[in-house]
Amino acid sequence: MKIAIKNNEKVNLNTLNRESYQLIYDDAKKGKLHCPTCKEQVRLYLGIQEDPYFYHMLRKHSNCKDIDIEPDEAGSSPIEYVERNGFKIPVTRMIVTPTKHDTFQPAINVKASPSFQRTVRKETNITSQYIKHLSNNGFQLDDQQIKAVTTVTGSVLVIAGAGSGKTRVLTTRAAYMLYELKIDPKSIMLVTFTAKAATEMKERLNKYPLLSPSDINRLLTGTFHSIFYRILTFHEPERWHPSKLIKKDWQKDQILKEGGKTISLDEKEFAYDLALQQIGYWKNTFLLPQDVHATNRWEEQVLHLYKFYEAEKEKKNLFDFDDMLIGCHKYLTEHPDILDMYQNRFQYFLIDEFQDINKVQYELIKILSRKTENLFAVGDDDQSIYAFRGSDPTYLLSFEKDFPDSQIIILNENYRSSHEIISTANRIIEKNTSRRKKTMLAQYQHSLSPMLFYPFDEEEEATMIVQDIHEKLQNGYVPNDIAILYRTNTGSRAVFERLVTSSFPFRIDMDMENFYERYIVKSMLSFLRLIINEDDQTAISQILPVLFIKQSVLNDIKANSILDDCSMLECLSNVTTGHPFQERKLKKLLPSIRGLRGRTPVECIEGIEKEVGFGDYLKKRGNEGNSLEKGSDDIRDLKVAAKNFETITDFLDHTKHISAMNKEIKNLSKQLDQAITLSTIHRAKGLEYRVVYILDVVDGGIPHDYALESLRNGESAPLEEERRLLYVAVTRAQEECYIAIPHKRRGKNAKPSRFLAPILPK
């Protein structure tokens, strides 16, 4: 059905404003829409697989039909024309050219190109008895994998495309070296990027036939940090004692805030978490404080904190995780005899995820492998997505410069995803210019190609995905089959809220920040709370930075509120700062806040932006902040969330409920055996799911705004990394991939991501 009744008026999907679909969907869930024939309640289907329609909750009403469409809606009424400039123009209706925002745009499938051709495998003349034995016991390898496993001497770079079995190659190579070549396990260093990966490597090796458990245990396997920290604690146990390690970010944060006081940085206003990230980036790219050249005011402030932080650590004889690698490199270069000892001990180096290596890690591996150059590096430049941590794919792309006699082996057989998904991913990534050319080949076809779907905005995007998940679970899928991926945590707000109200189990990252707890969002919500309660002390405290007033004023406000028998907001309006311009703005605060009573949450947010100086505050914070942190984006996201509510009270109750649920879901995430995964794309790297939904694939989403800004300034590297990020997201899918292209993003018109150009219909 295309027609329903609401408040005795027809709602016709053929003529309904596109923006109203989500509102009608919500009204239908509240029981406000009825069938025009039988008068029973109806719901609105708003999913991916079909166009929207009204349906009955009970099947017995499935034969109900739309009431007759009015003549003007059906186009059957007589039309009067008038002639103007030789053209006949109808005068009984307006001529309107509908835009793509005015009508529902059906989802489309991406056509696979080229067509699927199954790889014909040639009989390989395997000379290794151990590889033959593995093959007979189910450990199958293709030709390129066998070549990678058995090429042991010299430096080898393996370009392991998505789903090409790099972990199998690494573990099989280690097994081959131990069993067939009888290489001393203590001379092999197998380096991974996570402790989980190191554990997985050992577990896999224990499943290989004929291997001695003692040999596997003597193999040095671990992360860069665990291996090189072990070296430091062996040679300088007192200096690098674990008790001196700064383990937690809050400990670093504490030191930085002490440094911030020396240049009068406001604790509540300055983004110390981003400062920590920037300092980590400098350290991982081997930029010590004396090597950094700040390019703007924010970097100057962070550089000051960096210098203070390093000085404090040295004074107290402390160290952090980044110091483990820098310290080990320094120790080995300052003690050539010790370096020579380790160069003689370690003859073979196996490095996983080589595309994610940073400068410090690269220099450590270079000096240790200098004698033998038996370096086996496995990685994929198309999956290098950690530049913000200091990772640099340049080391993979220019491997032959540092290792001139190296061999390059490409693994281009994908064993994870269908041909339709791999074909789509290939066309996306091949537009990058800084990459090693390769085309991944899939091993099987699937009946469903990746699907592009077009929600109106973030809210509808979430509704459509949850509806599609509902259909999947009814058709035999289990929650573990499904992942919803997004560029940044803030992009998950709407889908998180929709899942909270569903019955589906889902898990989130433990460090996923609650949207309503973000600094800028909390500040705006505090203004909203003051509209309801002028004596909300917490709200008063949280808006002081926005008004550029120090927290010390809060005690005076509380005292004056009691003495003068007035609200805290009234007292704030009368604060004397000694700055006439600021005092005039404070005088306007009380009438502005009171004037917003009775208005919708969105109207209140817009009023606060314009009338109390919140917009000016955002501009100042945006200019001083990191390029990845734009406060004005948070407010636009907040408006999208607020538009679903008619009163401030309802909206604030909603934010409180979602904040509580965020904590509860985090606790439950540890206990769930079966759950839908909500994750950033960065976190999902290395994982795989039968079904993947990718949110917000528009310019500004993927690619992120900061990459587009970099491109405007002549720098293309961030944009290429963003394309790699989309490639990683698509290749997490085994069978089905759904790419969301909302028409609106943060309340503004959006364009499909430029990365989709190769796969969009002409």
PDB file of N, CA and C in Angstrom, residues 214-289:
ATOM      1  N   SER A 214      58.659 -27.782  21.542  1.00  0.00           N
ATOM      2  CA  SER A 214      59.775 -27.041  22.142  1.00  0.00           C
ATOM      3  C   SER A 214      60.389 -26.067  21.135  1.00  0.00           C
ATOM      4  N   ASP A 215      60.446 -26.470  19.854  1.00  0.00           N
ATOM      5  CA  ASP A 215      60.950 -25.567  18.817  1.00  0.00           C
ATOM      6  C   ASP A 215      60.029 -24.354  18.657  1.00  0.00           C
ATOM      7  N   ILE A 216      58.732 -24.611  18.693  1.00  0.00           N
ATOM      8  CA  ILE A 216      57.774 -23.509  18.553  1.00  0.00           C
ATOM      9  C   ILE A 216      57.915 -22.539  19.718  1.00  0.00           C
ATOM     10  N   ASN A 217      58.109 -23.052  20.924  1.00  0.00           N
ATOM     11  CA  ASN A 217      58.239 -22.193  22.103  1.00  0.00           C
ATOM     12  C   ASN A 217      59.523 -21.371  22.073  1.00  0.00           C
ATOM     13  N   ARG A 218      60.580 -21.928  21.465  1.00  0.00           N
ATOM     14  CA  ARG A 218      61.850 -21.194  21.410  1.00  0.00           C
ATOM     15  C   ARG A 218      61.883 -20.154  20.296  1.00  0.00           C
ATOM     16  N   LEU A 219      60.914 -20.214  19.396  1.00  0.00           N
ATOM     17  CA  LEU A 219      60.791 -19.209  18.335  1.00  0.00           C
ATOM     18  C   LEU A 219      60.407 -17.881  18.977  1.00  0.00           C
ATOM     19  N   LEU A 220      61.138 -16.807  18.670  1.00  0.00           N
ATOM     20  CA  LEU A 220      60.835 -15.498  19.263  1.00  0.00           C
ATOM     21  C   LEU A 220      59.692 -14.851  18.490  1.00  0.00           C
ATOM     22  N   THR A 221      58.514 -14.860  19.106  1.00  0.00           N
ATOM     23  CA  THR A 221      57.323 -14.291  18.474  1.00  0.00           C
ATOM     24  C   THR A 221      56.740 -13.232  19.388  1.00  0.00           C
ATOM     25  N   GLY A 222      56.423 -12.075  18.836  1.00  0.00           N
ATOM     26  CA  GLY A 222      55.827 -11.022  19.655  1.00  0.00           C
ATOM     27  C   GLY A 222      55.663  -9.733  18.882  1.00  0.00           C
ATOM     28  N   THR A 223      55.152  -8.721  19.560  1.00  0.00           N
ATOM     29  CA  THR A 223      55.010  -7.398  18.944  1.00  0.00           C
ATOM     30  C   THR A 223      56.356  -6.678  18.996  1.00  0.00           C
ATOM     31  N   PHE A 224      56.461  -5.603  18.234  1.00  0.00           N
ATOM     32  CA  PHE A 224      57.679  -4.782  18.289  1.00  0.00           C
ATOM     33  C   PHE A 224      57.976  -4.374  19.733  1.00  0.00           C
ATOM     34  N   HIS A 225      56.941  -3.912  20.431  1.00  0.00           N
ATOM     35  CA  HIS A 225      57.158  -3.410  21.788  1.00  0.00           C
ATOM     36  C   HIS A 225      57.596  -4.520  22.737  1.00  0.00           C
ATOM     37  N   SER A 226      56.944  -5.673  22.652  1.00  0.00           N
ATOM     38  CA  SER A 226      57.290  -6.737  23.599  1.00  0.00           C
ATOM     39  C   SER A 226      58.710  -7.248  23.365  1.00  0.00           C
ATOM     40  N   ILE A 227      59.113  -7.384  22.109  1.00  0.00           N
ATOM     41  CA  ILE A 227      60.444  -7.919  21.793  1.00  0.00           C
ATOM     42  C   ILE A 227      61.544  -6.942  22.196  1.00  0.00           C
ATOM     43  N   PHE A 228      61.395  -5.682  21.814  1.00  0.00           N
ATOM     44  CA  PHE A 228      62.488  -4.732  22.054  1.00  0.00           C
ATOM     45  C   PHE A 228      62.507  -4.238  23.500  1.00  0.00           C
ATOM     46  N   TYR A 229      61.361  -4.286  24.154  1.00  0.00           N
ATOM     47  CA  TYR A 229      61.356  -3.959  25.585  1.00  0.00           C
ATOM     48  C   TYR A 229      62.086  -5.049  26.364  1.00  0.00           C
ATOM     49  N   ARG A 230      61.956  -6.298  25.902  1.00  0.00           N
ATOM     50  CA  ARG A 230      62.658  -7.407  26.544  1.00  0.00           C
ATOM     51  C   ARG A 230      64.180  -7.193  26.477  1.00  0.00           C
ATOM     52  N   ILE A 231      64.640  -6.685  25.348  1.00  0.00           N
ATOM     53  CA  ILE A 231      66.080  -6.405  25.197  1.00  0.00           C
ATOM     54  C   ILE A 231      66.513  -5.338  26.194  1.00  0.00           C
ATOM     55  N   LEU A 232      65.707  -4.286  26.317  1.00  0.00           N
ATOM     56  CA  LEU A 232      66.045  -3.194  27.231  1.00  0.00           C
ATOM     57  C   LEU A 232      66.090  -3.665  28.684  1.00  0.00           C
ATOM     58  N   THR A 233      65.091  -4.441  29.095  1.00  0.00           N
ATOM     59  CA  THR A 233      65.042  -4.871  30.497  1.00  0.00           C
ATOM     60  C   THR A 233      66.165  -5.856  30.825  1.00  0.00           C
ATOM     61  N   PHE A 234      66.655  -6.562  29.808  1.00  0.00           N
ATOM     62  CA  PHE A 234      67.774  -7.487  30.038  1.00  0.00           C
ATOM     63  C   PHE A 234      69.066  -6.715  30.297  1.00  0.00           C
ATOM     64  N   HIS A 235      69.290  -5.651  29.534  1.00  0.00           N
ATOM     65  CA  HIS A 235      70.564  -4.930  29.630  1.00  0.00           C
ATOM     66  C   HIS A 235      70.526  -3.776  30.626  1.00  0.00           C
ATOM     67  N   GLU A 236      69.366  -3.157  30.811  1.00  0.00           N
ATOM     68  CA  GLU A 236      69.263  -2.037  31.756  1.00  0.00           C
ATOM     69  C   GLU A 236      68.004  -2.228  32.626  1.00  0.00           C
ATOM     70  N   PRO A 237      67.988  -3.254  33.458  1.00  0.00           N
ATOM     71  CA  PRO A 237      66.778  -3.588  34.219  1.00  0.00           C
ATOM     72  C   PRO A 237      66.300  -2.475  35.140  1.00  0.00           C
ATOM     73  N   GLU A 238      67.236  -1.737  35.741  1.00  0.00           N
ATOM     74  CA  GLU A 238      66.837  -0.673  36.664  1.00  0.00           C
ATOM     75  C   GLU A 238      66.188   0.487  35.910  1.00  0.00           C
ATOM     76  N   ARG A 239      66.816   0.894  34.822  1.00  0.00           N
ATOM     77  CA  ARG A 239      66.298   2.041  34.039  1.00  0.00           C
ATOM     78  C   ARG A 239      64.924   1.738  33.451  1.00  0.00           C
ATOM     79  N   TRP A 240      64.709   0.492  33.033  1.00  0.00           N
ATOM     80  CA  TRP A 240      63.469   0.146  32.335  1.00  0.00           C
ATOM     81  C   TRP A 240      62.566  -0.776  33.157  1.00  0.00           C
ATOM     82  N   HIS A 241      62.615  -0.604  34.461  1.00  0.00           N
ATOM     83  CA  HIS A 241      61.784  -1.429  35.339  1.00  0.00           C
ATOM     84  C   HIS A 241      60.301  -1.133  35.076  1.00  0.00           C
ATOM     85  N   PRO A 242      59.440  -2.173  35.036  1.00  0.00           N
ATOM     86  CA  PRO A 242      58.014  -1.972  34.730  1.00  0.00           C
ATOM     87  C   PRO A 242      57.311  -0.952  35.628  1.00  0.00           C
ATOM     88  N   SER A 243      57.808  -0.784  36.850  1.00  0.00           N
ATOM     89  CA  SER A 243      57.178   0.169  37.769  1.00  0.00           C
ATOM     90  C   SER A 243      57.309   1.612  37.283  1.00  0.00           C
ATOM     91  N   LYS A 244      58.221   1.842  36.351  1.00  0.00           N
ATOM     92  CA  LYS A 244      58.443   3.202  35.841  1.00  0.00           C
ATOM     93  C   LYS A 244      57.694   3.479  34.538  1.00  0.00           C
ATOM     94  N   LEU A 245      56.916   2.507  34.109  1.00  0.00           N
ATOM     95  CA  LEU A 245      56.167   2.652  32.853  1.00  0.00           C
ATOM     96  C   LEU A 245      54.889   3.460  33.075  1.00  0.00           C
ATOM     97  N   ILE A 246      54.669   4.451  32.222  1.00  0.00           N
ATOM     98  CA  ILE A 246      53.403   5.196  32.221  1.00  0.00           C
ATOM     99  C   ILE A 246      52.438   4.400  31.350  1.00  0.00           C
ATOM    100  N   LYS A 247      51.528   3.673  31.982  1.00  0.00           N
ATOM    101  CA  LYS A 247      50.672   2.748  31.242  1.00  0.00           C
ATOM    102  C   LYS A 247      49.411   3.393  30.685  1.00  0.00           C
ATOM    103  N   LYS A 248      48.829   4.302  31.438  1.00  0.00           N
ATOM    104  CA  LYS A 248      47.500   4.819  31.112  1.00  0.00           C
ATOM    105  C   LYS A 248      47.565   6.218  30.502  1.00  0.00           C
ATOM    106  N   ASP A 249      46.602   6.470  29.618  1.00  0.00           N
ATOM    107  CA  ASP A 249      46.528   7.798  28.999  1.00  0.00           C
ATOM    108  C   ASP A 249      46.244   8.882  30.037  1.00  0.00           C
ATOM    109  N   TRP A 250      45.482   8.544  31.091  1.00  0.00           N
ATOM    110  CA  TRP A 250      45.170   9.580  32.081  1.00  0.00           C
ATOM    111  C   TRP A 250      46.434  10.037  32.812  1.00  0.00           C
ATOM    112  N   GLN A 251      47.439   9.135  32.920  1.00  0.00           N
ATOM    113  CA  GLN A 251      48.702   9.527  33.550  1.00  0.00           C
ATOM    114  C   GLN A 251      49.459  10.524  32.665  1.00  0.00           C
ATOM    115  N   LYS A 252      49.453  10.237  31.355  1.00  0.00           N
ATOM    116  CA  LYS A 252      50.076  11.179  30.418  1.00  0.00           C
ATOM    117  C   LYS A 252      49.316  12.493  30.427  1.00  0.00           C
ATOM    118  N   ASP A 253      47.993  12.376  30.441  1.00  0.00           N
ATOM    119  CA  ASP A 253      47.118  13.543  30.438  1.00  0.00           C
ATOM    120  C   ASP A 253      47.421  14.451  31.630  1.00  0.00           C
ATOM    121  N   GLN A 254      47.672  13.833  32.773  1.00  0.00           N
ATOM    122  CA  GLN A 254      47.972  14.583  33.997  1.00  0.00           C
ATOM    123  C   GLN A 254      49.241  15.416  33.834  1.00  0.00           C
ATOM    124  N   ILE A 255      50.269  14.799  33.234  1.00  0.00           N
ATOM    125  CA  ILE A 255      51.532  15.521  33.021  1.00  0.00           C
ATOM    126  C   ILE A 255      51.317  16.664  32.038  1.00  0.00           C
ATOM    127  N   LEU A 256      50.575  16.387  30.958  1.00  0.00           N
ATOM    128  CA  LEU A 256      50.339  17.439  29.959  1.00  0.00           C
ATOM    129  C   LEU A 256      49.580  18.612  30.557  1.00  0.00           C
ATOM    130  N   LYS A 257      48.613  18.320  31.416  1.00  0.00           N
ATOM    131  CA  LYS A 257      47.834  19.409  32.014  1.00  0.00           C
ATOM    132  C   LYS A 257      48.691  20.277  32.925  1.00  0.00           C
ATOM    133  N   GLU A 258      49.679  19.642  33.583  1.00  0.00           N
ATOM    134  CA  GLU A 258      50.630  20.438  34.370  1.00  0.00           C
ATOM    135  C   GLU A 258      51.413  21.371  33.455  1.00  0.00           C
ATOM    136  N   GLY A 259      51.793  20.832  32.290  1.00  0.00           N
ATOM    137  CA  GLY A 259      52.499  21.671  31.314  1.00  0.00           C
ATOM    138  C   GLY A 259      51.595  22.744  30.749  1.00  0.00           C
ATOM    139  N   GLY A 260      50.302  22.414  30.586  1.00  0.00           N
ATOM    140  CA  GLY A 260      49.351  23.387  30.060  1.00  0.00           C
ATOM    141  C   GLY A 260      49.180  24.583  30.969  1.00  0.00           C
ATOM    142  N   LYS A 261      49.299  24.361  32.278  1.00  0.00           N
ATOM    143  CA  LYS A 261      49.159  25.474  33.225  1.00  0.00           C
ATOM    144  C   LYS A 261      50.240  26.522  33.028  1.00  0.00           C
ATOM    145  N   THR A 262      51.406  26.099  32.555  1.00  0.00           N
ATOM    146  CA  THR A 262      52.510  27.048  32.380  1.00  0.00           C
ATOM    147  C   THR A 262      52.273  28.015  31.226  1.00  0.00           C
ATOM    148  N   ILE A 263      51.317  27.664  30.337  1.00  0.00           N
ATOM    149  CA  ILE A 263      50.966  28.599  29.256  1.00  0.00           C
ATOM    150  C   ILE A 263      49.464  28.909  29.279  1.00  0.00           C
ATOM    151  N   SER A 264      48.860  28.704  30.467  1.00  0.00           N
ATOM    152  CA  SER A 264      47.458  29.088  30.719  1.00  0.00           C
ATOM    153  C   SER A 264      46.463  28.430  29.766  1.00  0.00           C
ATOM    154  N   LEU A 265      46.643  27.132  29.514  1.00  0.00           N
ATOM    155  CA  LEU A 265      45.656  26.406  28.717  1.00  0.00           C
ATOM    156  C   LEU A 265      44.504  25.975  29.619  1.00  0.00           C
ATOM    157  N   ASP A 266      43.281  26.168  29.150  1.00  0.00           N
ATOM    158  CA  ASP A 266      42.093  25.785  29.913  1.00  0.00           C
ATOM    159  C   ASP A 266      41.917  24.272  29.840  1.00  0.00           C
ATOM    160  N   GLU A 267      41.855  23.620  31.006  1.00  0.00           N
ATOM    161  CA  GLU A 267      41.750  22.157  31.046  1.00  0.00           C
ATOM    162  C   GLU A 267      40.513  21.640  30.338  1.00  0.00           C
ATOM    163  N   LYS A 268      39.394  22.392  30.459  1.00  0.00           N
ATOM    164  CA  LYS A 268      38.144  21.926  29.867  1.00  0.00           C
ATOM    165  C   LYS A 268      38.046  22.281  28.396  1.00  0.00           C
ATOM    166  N   GLU A 269      38.815  23.262  27.969  1.00  0.00           N
ATOM    167  CA  GLU A 269      38.681  23.722  26.587  1.00  0.00           C
ATOM    168  C   GLU A 269      39.701  23.089  25.656  1.00  0.00           C
ATOM    169  N   PHE A 270      40.934  22.903  26.121  1.00  0.00           N
ATOM    170  CA  PHE A 270      41.994  22.405  25.253  1.00  0.00           C
ATOM    171  C   PHE A 270      41.857  20.897  25.049  1.00  0.00           C
ATOM    172  N   ALA A 271      42.045  20.442  23.807  1.00  0.00           N
ATOM    173  CA  ALA A 271      41.878  19.020  23.465  1.00  0.00           C
ATOM    174  C   ALA A 271      43.170  18.256  23.787  1.00  0.00           C
ATOM    175  N   TYR A 272      43.321  17.872  25.049  1.00  0.00           N
ATOM    176  CA  TYR A 272      44.533  17.179  25.477  1.00  0.00           C
ATOM    177  C   TYR A 272      44.649  15.783  24.860  1.00  0.00           C
ATOM    178  N   ASP A 273      43.505  15.147  24.590  1.00  0.00           N
ATOM    179  CA  ASP A 273      43.564  13.822  23.979  1.00  0.00           C
ATOM    180  C   ASP A 273      44.175  13.898  22.579  1.00  0.00           C
ATOM    181  N   LEU A 274      43.847  14.958  21.849  1.00  0.00           N
ATOM    182  CA  LEU A 274      44.421  15.127  20.514  1.00  0.00           C
ATOM    183  C   LEU A 274      45.892  15.528  20.597  1.00  0.00           C
ATOM    184  N   ALA A 275      46.239  16.256  21.641  1.00  0.00           N
ATOM    185  CA  ALA A 275      47.648  16.613  21.850  1.00  0.00           C
ATOM    186  C   ALA A 275      48.480  15.351  22.089  1.00  0.00           C
ATOM    187  N   LEU A 276      47.925  14.418  22.880  1.00  0.00           N
ATOM    188  CA  LEU A 276      48.618  13.146  23.118  1.00  0.00           C
ATOM    189  C   LEU A 276      48.814  12.373  21.819  1.00  0.00           C
ATOM    190  N   GLN A 277      47.773  12.395  20.984  1.00  0.00           N
ATOM    191  CA  GLN A 277      47.857  11.698  19.699  1.00  0.00           C
ATOM    192  C   GLN A 277      48.934  12.323  18.823  1.00  0.00           C
ATOM    193  N   GLN A 278      49.014  13.645  18.824  1.00  0.00           N
ATOM    194  CA  GLN A 278      50.021  14.345  18.012  1.00  0.00           C
ATOM    195  C   GLN A 278      51.428  14.045  18.521  1.00  0.00           C
ATOM    196  N   ILE A 279      51.598  14.034  19.832  1.00  0.00           N
ATOM    197  CA  ILE A 279      52.917  13.737  20.406  1.00  0.00           C
ATOM    198  C   ILE A 279      53.333  12.306  20.050  1.00  0.00           C
ATOM    199  N   GLY A 280      52.367  11.380  20.126  1.00  0.00           N
ATOM    200  CA  GLY A 280      52.654   9.997  19.733  1.00  0.00           C
ATOM    201  C   GLY A 280      53.072   9.901  18.281  1.00  0.00           C
ATOM    202  N   TYR A 281      52.411  10.692  17.434  1.00  0.00           N
ATOM    203  CA  TYR A 281      52.759  10.704  16.010  1.00  0.00           C
ATOM    204  C   TYR A 281      54.191  11.202  15.821  1.00  0.00           C
ATOM    205  N   TRP A 282      54.545  12.286  16.491  1.00  0.00           N
ATOM    206  CA  TRP A 282      55.912  12.816  16.355  1.00  0.00           C
ATOM    207  C   TRP A 282      56.943  11.780  16.819  1.00  0.00           C
ATOM    208  N   LYS A 283      56.671  11.115  17.933  1.00  0.00           N
ATOM    209  CA  LYS A 283      57.637  10.152  18.457  1.00  0.00           C
ATOM    210  C   LYS A 283      57.791   8.951  17.522  1.00  0.00           C
ATOM    211  N   ASN A 284      56.679   8.476  16.971  1.00  0.00           N
ATOM    212  CA  ASN A 284      56.738   7.311  16.085  1.00  0.00           C
ATOM    213  C   ASN A 284      57.369   7.619  14.734  1.00  0.00           C
ATOM    214  N   THR A 285      57.435   8.895  14.380  1.00  0.00           N
ATOM    215  CA  THR A 285      58.136   9.276  13.152  1.00  0.00           C
ATOM    216  C   THR A 285      59.549   9.782  13.470  1.00  0.00           C
ATOM    217  N   PHE A 286      60.003   9.482  14.688  1.00  0.00           N
ATOM    218  CA  PHE A 286      61.369   9.807  15.120  1.00  0.00           C
ATOM    219  C   PHE A 286      61.630  11.305  15.177  1.00  0.00           C
ATOM    220  N   LEU A 287      60.596  12.077  15.488  1.00  0.00           N
ATOM    221  CA  LEU A 287      60.756  13.520  15.656  1.00  0.00           C
ATOM    222  C   LEU A 287      60.791  13.825  17.148  1.00  0.00           C
ATOM    223  N   LEU A 288      61.969  14.065  17.678  1.00  0.00           N
ATOM    224  CA  LEU A 288      62.112  14.453  19.068  1.00  0.00           C
ATOM    225  C   LEU A 288      61.780  15.947  19.183  1.00  0.00           C
ATOM    226  N   PRO A 289      61.544  16.459  20.402  1.00  0.00           N
ATOM    227  CA  PRO A 289      61.105  17.857  20.535  1.00  0.00           C
ATOM    228  C   PRO A 289      61.966  18.863  19.772  1.00  0.00           C
TER     229      PRO A 289
END
